[in-house]
XYZ file of N, CA and C in Angstrom:
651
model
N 11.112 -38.211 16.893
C 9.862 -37.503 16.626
C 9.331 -36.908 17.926
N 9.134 -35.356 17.843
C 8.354 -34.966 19.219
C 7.455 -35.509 19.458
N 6.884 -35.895 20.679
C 5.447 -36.341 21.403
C 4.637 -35.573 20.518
N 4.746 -33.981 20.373
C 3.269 -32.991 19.916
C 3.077 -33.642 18.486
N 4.065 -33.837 17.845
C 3.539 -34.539 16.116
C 2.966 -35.954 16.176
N 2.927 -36.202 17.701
C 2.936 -37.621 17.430
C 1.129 -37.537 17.329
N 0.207 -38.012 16.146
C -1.210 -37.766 16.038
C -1.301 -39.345 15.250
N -2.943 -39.419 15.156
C -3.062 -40.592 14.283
C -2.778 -40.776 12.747
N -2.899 -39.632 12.746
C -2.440 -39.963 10.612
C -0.914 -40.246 10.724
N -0.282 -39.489 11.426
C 0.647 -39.792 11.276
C 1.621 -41.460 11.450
N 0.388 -41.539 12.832
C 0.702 -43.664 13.032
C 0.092 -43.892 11.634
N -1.265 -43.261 11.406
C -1.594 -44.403 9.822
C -0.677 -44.573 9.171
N 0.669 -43.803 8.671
C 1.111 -43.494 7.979
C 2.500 -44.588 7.972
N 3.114 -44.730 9.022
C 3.628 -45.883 9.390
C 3.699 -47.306 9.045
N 4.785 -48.192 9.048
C 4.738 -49.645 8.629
C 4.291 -50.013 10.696
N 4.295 -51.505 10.312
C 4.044 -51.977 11.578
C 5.136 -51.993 12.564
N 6.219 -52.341 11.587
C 7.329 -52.546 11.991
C 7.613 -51.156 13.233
N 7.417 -49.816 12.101
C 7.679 -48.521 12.580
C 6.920 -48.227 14.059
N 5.805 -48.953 13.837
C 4.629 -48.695 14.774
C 5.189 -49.849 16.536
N 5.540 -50.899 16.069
C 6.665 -51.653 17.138
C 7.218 -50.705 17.747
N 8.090 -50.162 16.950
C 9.787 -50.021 17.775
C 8.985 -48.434 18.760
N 8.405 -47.830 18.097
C 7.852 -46.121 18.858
C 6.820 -47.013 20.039
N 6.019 -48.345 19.865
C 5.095 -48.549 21.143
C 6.468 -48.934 22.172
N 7.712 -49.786 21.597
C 8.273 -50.435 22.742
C 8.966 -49.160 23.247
N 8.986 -48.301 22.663
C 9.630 -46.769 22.966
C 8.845 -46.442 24.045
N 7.746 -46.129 24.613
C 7.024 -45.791 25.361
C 6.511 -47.675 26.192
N 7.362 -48.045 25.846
C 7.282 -49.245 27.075
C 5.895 -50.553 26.933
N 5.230 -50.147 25.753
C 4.402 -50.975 24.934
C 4.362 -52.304 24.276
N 4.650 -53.765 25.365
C 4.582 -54.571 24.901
C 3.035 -55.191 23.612
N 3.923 -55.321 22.462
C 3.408 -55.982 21.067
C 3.491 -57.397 21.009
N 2.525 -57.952 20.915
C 2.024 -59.352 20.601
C 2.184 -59.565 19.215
N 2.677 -60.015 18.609
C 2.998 -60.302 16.746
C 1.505 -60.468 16.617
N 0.609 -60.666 17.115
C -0.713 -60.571 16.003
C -2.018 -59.540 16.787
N -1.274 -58.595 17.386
C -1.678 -57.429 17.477
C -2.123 -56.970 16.344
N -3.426 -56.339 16.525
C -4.103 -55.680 15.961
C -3.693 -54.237 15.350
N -3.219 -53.784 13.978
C -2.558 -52.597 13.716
C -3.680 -51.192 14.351
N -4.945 -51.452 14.572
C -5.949 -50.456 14.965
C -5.703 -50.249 16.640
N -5.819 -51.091 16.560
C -5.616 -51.275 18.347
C -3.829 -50.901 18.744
N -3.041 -51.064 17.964
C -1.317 -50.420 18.595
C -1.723 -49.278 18.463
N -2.436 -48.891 17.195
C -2.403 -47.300 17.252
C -2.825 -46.305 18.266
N -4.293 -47.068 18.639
C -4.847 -46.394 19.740
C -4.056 -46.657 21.227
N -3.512 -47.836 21.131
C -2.144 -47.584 22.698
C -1.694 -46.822 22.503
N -0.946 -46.265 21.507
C 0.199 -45.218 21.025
C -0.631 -44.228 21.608
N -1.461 -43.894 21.118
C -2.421 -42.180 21.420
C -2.591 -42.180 22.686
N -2.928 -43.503 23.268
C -3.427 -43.143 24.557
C -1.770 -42.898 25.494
N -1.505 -43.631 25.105
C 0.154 -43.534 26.049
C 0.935 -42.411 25.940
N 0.848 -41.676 24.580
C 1.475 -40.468 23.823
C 0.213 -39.267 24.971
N -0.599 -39.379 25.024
C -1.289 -38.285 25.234
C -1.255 -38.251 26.871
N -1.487 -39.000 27.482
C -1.140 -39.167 29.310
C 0.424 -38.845 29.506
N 1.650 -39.403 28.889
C 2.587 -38.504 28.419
C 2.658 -36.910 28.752
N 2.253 -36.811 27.567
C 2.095 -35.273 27.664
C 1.648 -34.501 28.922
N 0.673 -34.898 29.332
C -0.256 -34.608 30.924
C 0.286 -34.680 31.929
N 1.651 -35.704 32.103
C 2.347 -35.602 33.347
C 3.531 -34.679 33.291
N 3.176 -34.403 32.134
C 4.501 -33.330 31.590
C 3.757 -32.212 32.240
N 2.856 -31.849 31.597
C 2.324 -30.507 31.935
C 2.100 -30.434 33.694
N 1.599 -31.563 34.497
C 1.714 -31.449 35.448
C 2.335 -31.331 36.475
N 4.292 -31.246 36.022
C 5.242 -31.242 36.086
C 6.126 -30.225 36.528
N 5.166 -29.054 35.239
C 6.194 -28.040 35.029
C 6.497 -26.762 36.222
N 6.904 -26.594 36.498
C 7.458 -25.851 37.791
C 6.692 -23.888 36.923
N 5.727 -23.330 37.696
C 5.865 -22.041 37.717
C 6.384 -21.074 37.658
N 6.668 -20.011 36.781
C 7.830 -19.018 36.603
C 7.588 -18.448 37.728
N 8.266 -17.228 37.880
C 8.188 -16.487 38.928
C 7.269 -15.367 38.545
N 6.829 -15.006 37.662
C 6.000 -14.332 37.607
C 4.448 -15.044 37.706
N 4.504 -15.853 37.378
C 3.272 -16.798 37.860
C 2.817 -17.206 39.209
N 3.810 -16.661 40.365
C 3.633 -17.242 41.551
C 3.358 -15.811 42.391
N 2.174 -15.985 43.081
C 1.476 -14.554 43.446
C 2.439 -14.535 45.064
N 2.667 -12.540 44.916
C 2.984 -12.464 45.995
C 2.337 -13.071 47.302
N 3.236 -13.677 48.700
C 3.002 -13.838 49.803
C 2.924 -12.858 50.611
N 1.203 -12.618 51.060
C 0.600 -11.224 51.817
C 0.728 -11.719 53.583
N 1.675 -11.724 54.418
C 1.692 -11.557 55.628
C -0.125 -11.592 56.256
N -0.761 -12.130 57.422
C -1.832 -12.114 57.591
C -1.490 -10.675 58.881
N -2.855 -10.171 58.961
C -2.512 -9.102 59.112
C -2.415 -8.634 61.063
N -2.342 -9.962 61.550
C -2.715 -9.755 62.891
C -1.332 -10.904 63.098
N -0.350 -10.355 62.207
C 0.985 -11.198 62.504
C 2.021 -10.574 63.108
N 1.664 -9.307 63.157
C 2.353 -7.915 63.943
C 1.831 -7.197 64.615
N 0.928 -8.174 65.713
C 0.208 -8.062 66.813
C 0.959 -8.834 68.176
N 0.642 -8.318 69.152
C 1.320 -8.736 70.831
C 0.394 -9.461 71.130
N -0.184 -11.095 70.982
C -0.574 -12.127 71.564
C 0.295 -13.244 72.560
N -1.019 -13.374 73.188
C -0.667 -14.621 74.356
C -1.480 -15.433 74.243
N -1.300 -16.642 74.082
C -2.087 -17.707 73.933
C -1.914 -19.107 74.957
N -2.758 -19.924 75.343
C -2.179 -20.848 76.058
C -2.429 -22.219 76.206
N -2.258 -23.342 76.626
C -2.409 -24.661 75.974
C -2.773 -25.500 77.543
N -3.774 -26.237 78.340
C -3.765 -26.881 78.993
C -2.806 -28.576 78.800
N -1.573 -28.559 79.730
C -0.905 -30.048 79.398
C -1.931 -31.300 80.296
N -1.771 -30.795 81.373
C -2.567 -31.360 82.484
C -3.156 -29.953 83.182
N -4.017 -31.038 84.253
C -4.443 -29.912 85.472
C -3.224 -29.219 86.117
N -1.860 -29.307 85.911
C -0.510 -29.266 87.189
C -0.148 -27.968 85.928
N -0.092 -28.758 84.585
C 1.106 -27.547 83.617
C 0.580 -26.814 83.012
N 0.642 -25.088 82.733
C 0.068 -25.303 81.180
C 1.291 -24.551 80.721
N 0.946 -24.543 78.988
C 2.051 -24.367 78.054
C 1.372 -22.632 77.722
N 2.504 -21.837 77.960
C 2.378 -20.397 77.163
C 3.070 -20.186 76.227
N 2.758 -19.973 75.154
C 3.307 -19.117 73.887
C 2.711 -17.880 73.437
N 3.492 -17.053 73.001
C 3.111 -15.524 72.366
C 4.065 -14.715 71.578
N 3.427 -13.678 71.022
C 4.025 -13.138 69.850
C 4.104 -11.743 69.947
N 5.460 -10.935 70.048
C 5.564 -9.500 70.427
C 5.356 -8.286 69.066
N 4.641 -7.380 69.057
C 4.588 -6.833 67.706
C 5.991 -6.019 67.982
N 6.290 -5.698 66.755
C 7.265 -5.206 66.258
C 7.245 -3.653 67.079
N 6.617 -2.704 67.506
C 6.478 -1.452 68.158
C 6.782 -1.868 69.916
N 5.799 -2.981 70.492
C 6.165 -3.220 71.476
C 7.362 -3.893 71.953
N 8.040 -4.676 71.322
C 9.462 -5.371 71.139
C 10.761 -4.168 71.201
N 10.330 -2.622 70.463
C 11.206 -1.928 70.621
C 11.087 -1.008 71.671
N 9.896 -0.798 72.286
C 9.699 -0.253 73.582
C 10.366 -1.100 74.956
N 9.907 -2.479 74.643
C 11.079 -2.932 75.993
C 12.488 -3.213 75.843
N 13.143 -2.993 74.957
C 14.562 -2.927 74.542
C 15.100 -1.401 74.931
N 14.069 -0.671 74.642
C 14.907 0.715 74.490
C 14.754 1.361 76.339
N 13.088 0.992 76.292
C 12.944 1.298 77.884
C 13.701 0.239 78.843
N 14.062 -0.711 78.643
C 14.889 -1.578 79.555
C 13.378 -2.314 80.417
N 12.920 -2.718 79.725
C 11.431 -3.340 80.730
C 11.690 -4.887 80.778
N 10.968 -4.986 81.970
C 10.996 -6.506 81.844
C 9.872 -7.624 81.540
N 9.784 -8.399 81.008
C 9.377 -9.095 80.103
C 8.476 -10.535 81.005
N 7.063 -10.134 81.282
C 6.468 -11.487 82.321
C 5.691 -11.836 81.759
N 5.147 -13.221 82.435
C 3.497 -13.379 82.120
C 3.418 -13.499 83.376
N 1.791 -13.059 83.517
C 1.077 -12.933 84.858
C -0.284 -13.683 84.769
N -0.181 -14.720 85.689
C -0.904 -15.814 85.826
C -2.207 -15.720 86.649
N -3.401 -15.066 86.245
C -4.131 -14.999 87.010
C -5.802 -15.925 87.499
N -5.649 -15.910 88.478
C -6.787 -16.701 88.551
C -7.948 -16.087 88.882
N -9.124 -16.263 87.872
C -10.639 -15.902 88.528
C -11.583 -16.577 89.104
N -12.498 -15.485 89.397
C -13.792 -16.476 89.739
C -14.654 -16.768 89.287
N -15.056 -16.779 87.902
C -15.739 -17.896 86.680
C -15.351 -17.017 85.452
N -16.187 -17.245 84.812
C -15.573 -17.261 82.956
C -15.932 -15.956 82.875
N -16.960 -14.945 83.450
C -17.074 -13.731 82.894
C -16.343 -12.448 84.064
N -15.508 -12.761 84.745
C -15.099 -11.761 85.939
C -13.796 -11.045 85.230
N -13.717 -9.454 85.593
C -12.453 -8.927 84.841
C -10.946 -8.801 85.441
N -11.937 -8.861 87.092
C -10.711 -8.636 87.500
C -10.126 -9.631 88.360
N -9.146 -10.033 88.325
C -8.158 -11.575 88.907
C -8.625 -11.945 90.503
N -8.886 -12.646 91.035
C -8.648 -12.644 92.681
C -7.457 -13.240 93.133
N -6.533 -13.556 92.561
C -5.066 -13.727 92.830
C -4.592 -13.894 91.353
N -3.074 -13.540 91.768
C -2.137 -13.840 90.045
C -0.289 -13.633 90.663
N -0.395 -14.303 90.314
C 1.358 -14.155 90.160
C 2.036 -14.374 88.572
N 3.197 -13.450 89.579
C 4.272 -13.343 87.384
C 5.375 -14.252 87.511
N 5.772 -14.575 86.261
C 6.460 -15.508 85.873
C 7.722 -14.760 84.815
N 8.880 -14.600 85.178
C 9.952 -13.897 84.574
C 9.911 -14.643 82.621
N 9.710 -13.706 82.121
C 10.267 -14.693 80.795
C 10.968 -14.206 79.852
N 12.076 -14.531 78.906
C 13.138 -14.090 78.276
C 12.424 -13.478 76.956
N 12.800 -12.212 76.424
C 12.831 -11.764 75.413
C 13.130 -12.271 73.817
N 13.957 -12.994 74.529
C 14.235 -14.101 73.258
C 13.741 -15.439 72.899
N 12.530 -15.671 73.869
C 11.911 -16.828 73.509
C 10.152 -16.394 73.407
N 9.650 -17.519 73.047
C 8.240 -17.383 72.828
C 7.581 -18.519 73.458
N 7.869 -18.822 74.259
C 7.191 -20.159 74.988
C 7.558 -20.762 76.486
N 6.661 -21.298 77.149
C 6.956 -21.288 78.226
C 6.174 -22.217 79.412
N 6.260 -23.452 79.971
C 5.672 -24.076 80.872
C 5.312 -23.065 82.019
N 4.450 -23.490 82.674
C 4.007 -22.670 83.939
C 3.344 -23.725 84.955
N 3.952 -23.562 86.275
C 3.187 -24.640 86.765
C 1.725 -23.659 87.666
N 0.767 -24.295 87.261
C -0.492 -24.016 87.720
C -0.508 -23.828 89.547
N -1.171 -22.845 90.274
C -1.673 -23.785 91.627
C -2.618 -24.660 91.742
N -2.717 -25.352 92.921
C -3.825 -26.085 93.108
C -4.937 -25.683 93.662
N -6.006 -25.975 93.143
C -7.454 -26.225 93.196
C -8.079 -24.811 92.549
N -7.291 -24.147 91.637
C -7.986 -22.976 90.710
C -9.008 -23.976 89.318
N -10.396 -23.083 89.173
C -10.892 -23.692 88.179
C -10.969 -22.639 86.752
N -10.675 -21.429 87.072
C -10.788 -20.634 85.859
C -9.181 -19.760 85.851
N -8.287 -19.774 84.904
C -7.205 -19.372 84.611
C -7.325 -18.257 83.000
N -6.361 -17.155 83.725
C -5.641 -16.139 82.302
C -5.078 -15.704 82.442
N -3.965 -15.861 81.237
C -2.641 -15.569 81.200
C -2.658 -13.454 80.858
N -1.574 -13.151 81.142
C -1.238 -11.828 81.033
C 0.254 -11.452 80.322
N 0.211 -11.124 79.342
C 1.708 -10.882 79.076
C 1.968 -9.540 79.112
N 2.992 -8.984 79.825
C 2.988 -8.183 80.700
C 4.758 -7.140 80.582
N 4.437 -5.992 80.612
C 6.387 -5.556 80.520
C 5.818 -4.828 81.944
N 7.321 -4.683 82.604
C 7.492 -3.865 83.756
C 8.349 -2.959 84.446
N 8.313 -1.879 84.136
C 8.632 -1.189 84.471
C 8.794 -0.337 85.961
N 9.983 -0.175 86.450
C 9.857 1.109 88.181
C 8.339 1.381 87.874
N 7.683 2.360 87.185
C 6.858 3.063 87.270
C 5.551 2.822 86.880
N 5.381 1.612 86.509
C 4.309 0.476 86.746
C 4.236 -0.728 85.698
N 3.219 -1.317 84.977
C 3.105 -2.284 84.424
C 2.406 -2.042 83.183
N 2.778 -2.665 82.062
C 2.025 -2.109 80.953
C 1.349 -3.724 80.553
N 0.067 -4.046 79.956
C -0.005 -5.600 79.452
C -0.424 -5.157 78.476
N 0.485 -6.520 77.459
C 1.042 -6.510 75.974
C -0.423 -7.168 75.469
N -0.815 -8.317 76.163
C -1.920 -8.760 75.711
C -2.342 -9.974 77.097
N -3.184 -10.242 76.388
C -4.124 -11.423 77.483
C -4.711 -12.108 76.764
N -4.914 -13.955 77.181
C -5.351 -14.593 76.971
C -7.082 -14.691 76.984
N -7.463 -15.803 76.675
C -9.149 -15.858 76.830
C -9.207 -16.541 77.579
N -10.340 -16.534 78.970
C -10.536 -17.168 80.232
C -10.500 -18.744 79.904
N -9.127 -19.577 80.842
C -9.687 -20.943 80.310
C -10.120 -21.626 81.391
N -10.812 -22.388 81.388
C -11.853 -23.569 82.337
C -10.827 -24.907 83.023
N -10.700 -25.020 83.908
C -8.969 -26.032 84.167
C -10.507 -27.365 84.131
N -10.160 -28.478 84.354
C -11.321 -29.496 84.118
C -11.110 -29.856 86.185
N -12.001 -30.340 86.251
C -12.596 -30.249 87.703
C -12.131 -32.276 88.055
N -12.025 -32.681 89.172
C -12.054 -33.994 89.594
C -12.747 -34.131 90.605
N -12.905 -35.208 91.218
C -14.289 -35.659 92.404
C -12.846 -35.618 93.410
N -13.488 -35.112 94.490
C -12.390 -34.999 95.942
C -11.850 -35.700 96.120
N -12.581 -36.798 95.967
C -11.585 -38.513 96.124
C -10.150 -38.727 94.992
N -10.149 -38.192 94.024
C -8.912 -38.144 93.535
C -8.361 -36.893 93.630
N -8.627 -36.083 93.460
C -8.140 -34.786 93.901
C -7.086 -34.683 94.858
N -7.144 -35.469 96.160
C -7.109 -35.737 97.686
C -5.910 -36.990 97.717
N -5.390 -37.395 96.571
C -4.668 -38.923 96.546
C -3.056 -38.322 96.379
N -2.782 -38.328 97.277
C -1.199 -38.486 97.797
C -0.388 -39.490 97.590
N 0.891 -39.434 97.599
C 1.519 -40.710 97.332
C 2.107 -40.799 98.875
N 2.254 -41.954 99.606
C 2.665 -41.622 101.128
C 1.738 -41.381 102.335
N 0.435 -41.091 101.870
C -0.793 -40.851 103.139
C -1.226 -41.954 102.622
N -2.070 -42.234 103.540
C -2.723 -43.391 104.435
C -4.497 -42.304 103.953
N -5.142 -43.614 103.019
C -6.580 -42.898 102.816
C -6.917 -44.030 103.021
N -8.694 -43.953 103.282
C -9.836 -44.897 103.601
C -10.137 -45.086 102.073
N -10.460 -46.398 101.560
C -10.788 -46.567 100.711
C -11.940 -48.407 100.338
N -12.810 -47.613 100.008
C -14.501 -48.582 100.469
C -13.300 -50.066 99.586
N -14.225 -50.812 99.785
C -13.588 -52.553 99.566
C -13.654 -52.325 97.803
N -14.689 -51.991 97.611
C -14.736 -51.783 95.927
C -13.738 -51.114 95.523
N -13.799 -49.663 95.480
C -12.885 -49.228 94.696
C -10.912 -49.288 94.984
N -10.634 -50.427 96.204
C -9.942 -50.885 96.139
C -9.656 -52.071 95.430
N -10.688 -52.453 95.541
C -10.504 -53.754 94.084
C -10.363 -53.412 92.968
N -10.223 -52.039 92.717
C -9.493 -51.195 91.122
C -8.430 -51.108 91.317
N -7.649 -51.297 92.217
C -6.276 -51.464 92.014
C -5.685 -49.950 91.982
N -6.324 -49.139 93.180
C -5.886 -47.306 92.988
C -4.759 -47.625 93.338
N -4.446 -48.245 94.365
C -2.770 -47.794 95.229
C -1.838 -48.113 93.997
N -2.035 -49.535 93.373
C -1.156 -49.373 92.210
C -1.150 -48.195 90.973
N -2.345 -48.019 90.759
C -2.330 -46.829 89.633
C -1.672 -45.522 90.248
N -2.142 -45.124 91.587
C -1.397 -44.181 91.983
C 0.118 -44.092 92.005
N 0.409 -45.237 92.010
C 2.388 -45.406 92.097
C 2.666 -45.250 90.732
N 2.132 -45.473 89.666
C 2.659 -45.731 88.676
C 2.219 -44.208 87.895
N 1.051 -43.358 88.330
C 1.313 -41.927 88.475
C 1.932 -41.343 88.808
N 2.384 -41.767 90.142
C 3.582 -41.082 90.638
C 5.102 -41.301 89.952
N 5.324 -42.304 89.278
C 6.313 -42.830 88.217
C 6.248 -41.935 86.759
N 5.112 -41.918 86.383
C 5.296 -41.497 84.752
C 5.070 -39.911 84.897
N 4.527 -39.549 85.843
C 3.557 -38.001 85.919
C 4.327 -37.325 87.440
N 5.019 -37.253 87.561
C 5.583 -36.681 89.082
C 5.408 -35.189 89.322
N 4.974 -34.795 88.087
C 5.126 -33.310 88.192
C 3.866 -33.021 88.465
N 2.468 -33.989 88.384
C 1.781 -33.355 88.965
C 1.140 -33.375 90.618
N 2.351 -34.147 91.521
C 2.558 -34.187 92.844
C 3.388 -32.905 93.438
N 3.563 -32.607 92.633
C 5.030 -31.009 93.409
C 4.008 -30.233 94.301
């Protein structure tokens, strides 16, 4: 019997017996002095949740499944960038499809240019250096210099006849430390008051210098 016929007149209609074997069908342990009102209503309820996981089941035709619209700034030339520490940061970016065939065809080469300012609203860099990067990738460590507090990236093609930039990042803020760590070498000889040697720096510093080495280079 299909699930859809399965209704209550139709259990009324049934011996008990009949009404057994269709509950143990759907996994309905019967007590011999079960109530014939009460199997029925297990039946309905079990028959009808049934049905519901069915329907919740059913896989979407293809015409039911709405085209996938590309967002529209996905065939755009971004640079974006990720602070790891104060020492690394992480660059990734995305070449649009027009500029990707301009440095293939012009033979350009492919940088980011690392520049550093002098606070969050200045346009133009007071130092920057470039960083070679492959055409075929989208990502890229960079090691920072030391003691810059405002950084932006430049992604950049280059050409003999000058420089074109693909895009630029948004000014980021590097986070600042007190001189006293700033200043901690592994190998120099520092003054350090009786207290904050009782923190145990010389050890923390070694064991910086163990897990984190890259940000001593």
């Amino acid at each position: 019997m299909n699930d859809e016929f399965i209704n209550r007149e139709y259990l009324e209609s049934l011996s008990f017996s009949d009404l057994s074997n269709l509950a143990d069908k759907y996994g309905i342990d019967v007590p011999d002095n079960l109530d014939r009102r009460f199997l029925i209503s297990e039946i309905l309820e079990i028959v009808e949740e049934f049905n519901n996981e069915e329907d919740d089941m059913q896989i979407a035709s293809d015409s039911d499944v709405e085209e996938f619209v590309l967002p529209k700034n996905y065939n755009e030339s971004q640079v974006s960038c990720v602070l790891c520490n104060p020492a690394w940061l992480f660059v990734f970016w995305n070449i649009s499809e027009n500029d990707y065939k301009s440095i293939k065809d012009d033979g350009c080469v492919l940088k980011l240019r690392i520049c550093s300012m002098e606070n969050e609203v200045e346009n133009k860099p007071k130092e920057a250096f470039e960083v070679n990067c492959s055409t075929t990738s989208q990502e890229q460590y960079v090691l920072l210099p030391q003691g810059e507090r405002f950084i932006k990236v430049e992604l950049i093609s280059v050409l003999p006849t000058g420089i074109n930039v693909l895009a630029f990042s948004p000014i980021m803020e590097i986070p600042q430390v007190s001189s006293l760590e700033d200043n901690l070498k592994l190998g120099t000889e520092s003054k350090y008051s009786q207290i904050v040697q009782l923190s145990g720096i010389n050890e923390m510093l070694m064991e910086q210098y163990k897990n984190h080495r890259q940000s001593f280079i």
